[in-house]
Tab-separated table of C-alpha atoms in Angstrom:
chain	number	residue	atom	x	y	z
Q	1	MET	CA	45.495	141.926	-53.725
Q	2	PRO	CA	43.080	139.246	-53.855
Q	3	GLU	CA	40.141	139.646	-56.160
Q	4	SER	CA	37.559	139.980	-53.357
Q	5	LEU	CA	39.578	142.834	-51.853
Q	6	LEU	CA	39.833	144.541	-55.472
Q	7	LEU	CA	36.123	144.319	-55.844
Q	8	LEU	CA	35.915	145.777	-52.237
Q	9	SER	CA	38.012	148.611	-53.305
Q	10	TYR	CA	36.078	149.299	-56.178
Q	11	ARG	CA	32.679	149.615	-54.230
Q	12	ILE	CA	34.486	151.819	-51.923
Q	13	CYS	CA	35.520	153.955	-54.955
Q	14	LYS	CA	32.166	153.831	-56.429
Q	15	VAL	CA	30.528	155.218	-53.057
Q	16	LYS	CA	33.152	157.925	-52.757
Q	17	GLY	CA	32.949	158.887	-56.337
Q	18	VAL	CA	36.753	158.368	-56.755
Q	19	LEU	CA	37.942	157.864	-60.508
Q	20	PRO	CA	40.262	155.116	-61.127
Q	21	VAL	CA	43.969	156.270	-61.473
Q	22	ASN	CA	45.562	153.099	-63.086
Q	23	LEU	CA	45.177	150.088	-64.982
Q	24	ARG	CA	44.418	147.937	-61.984
Q	25	ASP	CA	41.816	150.002	-60.629
Q	26	ILE	CA	40.056	150.207	-64.316
Q	27	LEU	CA	40.286	146.366	-64.689
Q	28	ALA	CA	39.108	145.811	-61.270
Q	29	LYS	CA	35.982	148.103	-61.816
Q	30	GLU	CA	35.508	146.455	-65.157
Q	31	LEU	CA	35.331	143.165	-63.573
Q	32	PHE	CA	32.831	144.282	-60.908
Q	33	LEU	CA	30.660	145.715	-63.880
Q	34	PHE	CA	30.800	142.520	-65.875
Q	35	GLN	CA	29.924	140.293	-62.749
Q	36	GLU	CA	27.061	142.730	-62.257
Q	37	LEU	CA	26.007	142.176	-66.069
Q	38	LEU	CA	26.406	138.377	-65.551
Q	39	ALA	CA	24.082	138.629	-62.528
Q	40	MET	CA	21.603	140.630	-64.639
Q	41	GLU	CA	21.827	138.117	-67.522
Q	42	GLU	CA	20.953	135.173	-65.168
Q	43	LYS	CA	18.021	137.084	-63.881
Q	44	ALA	CA	16.938	137.827	-67.414
Q	45	TYR	CA	16.989	133.955	-67.976
Q	46	THR	CA	14.423	133.547	-65.181
Q	47	ILE	CA	12.368	136.482	-66.444
Q	48	LEU	CA	12.340	135.030	-70.146
Q	49	ILE	CA	11.228	131.664	-68.789
Q	50	GLU	CA	8.419	133.245	-66.458
Q	51	GLY	CA	7.401	135.778	-69.382
Q	52	GLU	CA	7.406	139.025	-67.408
Q	53	ALA	CA	7.833	141.519	-70.233
Q	54	LYS	CA	7.988	144.708	-67.941
Q	55	SER	CA	10.682	143.149	-65.632
Q	56	LEU	CA	12.797	142.564	-68.825
Q	57	GLU	CA	12.446	145.880	-70.018
Q	58	VAL	CA	13.538	147.392	-66.555
Q	59	LEU	CA	16.272	145.082	-66.535
Q	60	ASN	CA	17.602	145.885	-70.081
Q	61	LEU	CA	17.501	149.641	-69.107
Q	62	GLN	CA	19.779	148.706	-66.005
Q	63	LYS	CA	22.087	146.731	-68.266
Q	64	GLY	CA	22.322	149.787	-70.797
Q	65	LYS	CA	23.611	151.924	-67.873
Q	66	LEU	CA	26.261	149.243	-66.748
Q	67	ILE	CA	27.264	149.084	-70.576
Q	68	GLN	CA	27.761	152.767	-70.747
Q	69	GLU	CA	29.940	152.642	-67.595
Q	70	VAL	CA	32.176	149.811	-68.909
Q	71	ASP	CA	32.495	151.816	-72.143
Q	72	ARG	CA	33.521	154.957	-70.231
Q	73	LEU	CA	36.135	152.758	-68.272
Q	74	GLU	CA	37.478	151.203	-71.596
Q	75	LYS	CA	38.135	154.632	-72.889
Q	76	GLU	CA	40.071	155.440	-69.654
Q	77	ARG	CA	41.994	152.220	-69.967
Q	78	ILE	CA	43.095	153.055	-73.527
Q	79	ASN	CA	44.161	156.522	-72.599
Q	80	LEU	CA	46.465	155.065	-69.891
Q	81	ILE	CA	48.145	152.675	-72.107
Q	82	PRO	CA	50.228	153.895	-75.048
Q	83	MET	CA	48.671	153.177	-78.318
Q	84	GLY	CA	49.540	149.649	-79.697
Q	85	MET	CA	51.067	148.240	-76.405
Q	86	THR	CA	49.897	144.888	-75.384
Q	87	LEU	CA	49.241	143.775	-71.857
Q	88	LYS	CA	52.305	141.722	-71.924
Q	89	GLU	CA	54.320	144.600	-73.014
Q	90	TYR	CA	52.894	146.773	-70.274
Q	91	LEU	CA	53.643	144.006	-67.693
Q	92	LYS	CA	57.345	144.071	-68.695
Q	93	GLU	CA	57.472	147.891	-68.021
Q	94	ASN	CA	55.392	147.308	-64.807
Q	95	PRO	CA	56.477	143.955	-63.131
Q	96	PHE	CA	55.293	145.070	-59.662
Q	97	GLU	CA	51.685	145.155	-60.999
Q	98	ALA	CA	52.202	141.808	-63.006
Q	99	GLU	CA	50.587	139.216	-60.866
Q	100	GLU	CA	47.526	141.374	-59.978
Q	101	LEU	CA	46.856	142.435	-63.371
Q	102	GLN	CA	47.319	138.685	-64.739
Q	103	ASN	CA	44.729	137.694	-62.097
Q	104	LEU	CA	42.414	140.366	-63.053
Q	105	ARG	CA	42.729	139.394	-66.643
Q	106	LYS	CA	41.943	135.623	-65.942
Q	107	ALA	CA	38.830	136.722	-63.865
Q	108	LEU	CA	37.863	139.086	-66.628
Q	109	LEU	CA	38.010	136.077	-69.244
Q	110	GLN	CA	36.176	133.799	-67.074
Q	111	VAL	CA	33.264	136.343	-66.343
Q	112	HIS	CA	33.433	137.007	-70.236
Q	113	GLN	CA	32.900	133.518	-71.009
Q	114	SER	CA	29.862	133.024	-68.461
Q	115	LEU	CA	28.406	136.285	-69.871
Q	116	LYS	CA	28.552	134.790	-73.454
Q	117	ARG	CA	27.148	131.448	-72.499
Q	118	ILE	CA	24.074	132.885	-70.624
Q	119	GLN	CA	23.521	135.468	-73.342
Q	120	LYS	CA	23.543	132.625	-75.895
Q	121	ILE	CA	20.954	130.839	-73.796
Q	122	ASN	CA	18.674	133.793	-73.503
Q	123	ARG	CA	19.144	134.725	-77.192
Q	124	HIS	CA	17.744	131.156	-77.972
Q	125	LEU	CA	14.924	131.723	-75.292
Q	126	ILE	CA	13.886	134.903	-76.996
Q	127	ASN	CA	14.108	133.528	-80.513
Q	128	HIS	CA	11.860	130.596	-79.402
Q	129	ASN	CA	9.391	132.995	-77.717
Q	130	LEU	CA	9.185	135.063	-80.863
Q	131	LYS	CA	8.786	131.926	-83.082
Q	132	PHE	CA	5.877	130.916	-80.798
Q	133	MET	CA	4.260	134.427	-80.976
Q	134	GLU	CA	4.702	134.411	-84.740
Q	135	TYR	CA	2.925	130.909	-84.799
Q	136	ALA	CA	0.056	132.006	-82.756
Q	137	PHE	CA	-0.701	135.101	-84.698
Q	138	SER	CA	-0.544	132.954	-87.908
Q	139	CYS	CA	-3.158	130.752	-86.194
Q	140	LEU	CA	-5.235	133.850	-85.078
Q	141	PHE	CA	-4.841	135.925	-88.322
Q	142	PRO	CA	-3.794	133.607	-91.280
Q	143	GLU	CA	-3.643	136.443	-93.873
Q	144	ARG	CA	-1.394	138.572	-91.918
Q	145	GLY	CA	1.692	137.371	-94.098
Q	146	GLU	CA	-0.131	137.334	-97.382
Q	147	LYS	CA	0.540	140.284	-99.764
Q	148	LEU	CA	-2.124	142.637	-100.377
Q	149	TYR	CA	-1.188	143.486	-103.962
Q	150	VAL	CA	-0.547	141.338	-106.849
Q	151	SER	CA	2.282	141.834	-109.193
Q	152	SER	CA	0.128	144.065	-111.449
Q	153	GLY	CA	-0.455	146.580	-108.726
Q	154	GLU	CA	-4.095	145.715	-108.231
Q	155	MET	CA	-5.458	144.958	-104.903
Q	156	ARG	CA	-5.843	141.174	-104.522
Q	157	GLN	CA	-9.172	139.683	-103.402
Q	158	LYS	CA	-9.080	138.575	-99.864
Q	159	SER	CA	-8.834	134.829	-99.228
Q	160	SER	CA	-11.894	133.020	-97.501
Q	161	PHE	CA	-11.541	133.014	-93.619
Q	162	SER	CA	-9.652	130.054	-92.327
Q	163	GLY	CA	-8.270	131.469	-89.029
Q	164	ILE	CA	-9.607	131.627	-85.337
Q	165	ILE	CA	-10.476	135.185	-85.532
Q	166	ASN	CA	-12.342	136.808	-88.277
Q	167	SER	CA	-10.829	140.102	-88.908
Q	168	ASN	CA	-13.643	140.952	-91.523
Q	169	ALA	CA	-16.230	140.845	-88.594
């Protein structure tokens, strides 16, 4: 079954509330969910650039639900295949599914690589934004990072004001 038909069958199963019954169905559903996660990460990229914090929070909640569903499917997948059996071993025992499962495996690996790439970019954007915020706060409140107590345990004298906003005012 071509990948698009597998995803269509997953969407139908999702609407009807049918649970997966075999490895092919589980992998097809996981592929669909990972593609959804990839789309969400791409949306997060745009949100990070535009700086819409509230949208990012909502998107992260949606991603969390998808990740929970992937986790549930992984548990089902583990229960379907005997412990310690590899995909290659499974395919030897189930040759009629070999081509479909190999196609799903390749598609999953491709989506996983794309997901890792966009997540790495998003991580860099988040770190850049945090460093900028840290710099901005240090300009506004320069004594923010200074310790209030000296090693003897006594309170240290506040330094003379040198920031943009005087917190002593």
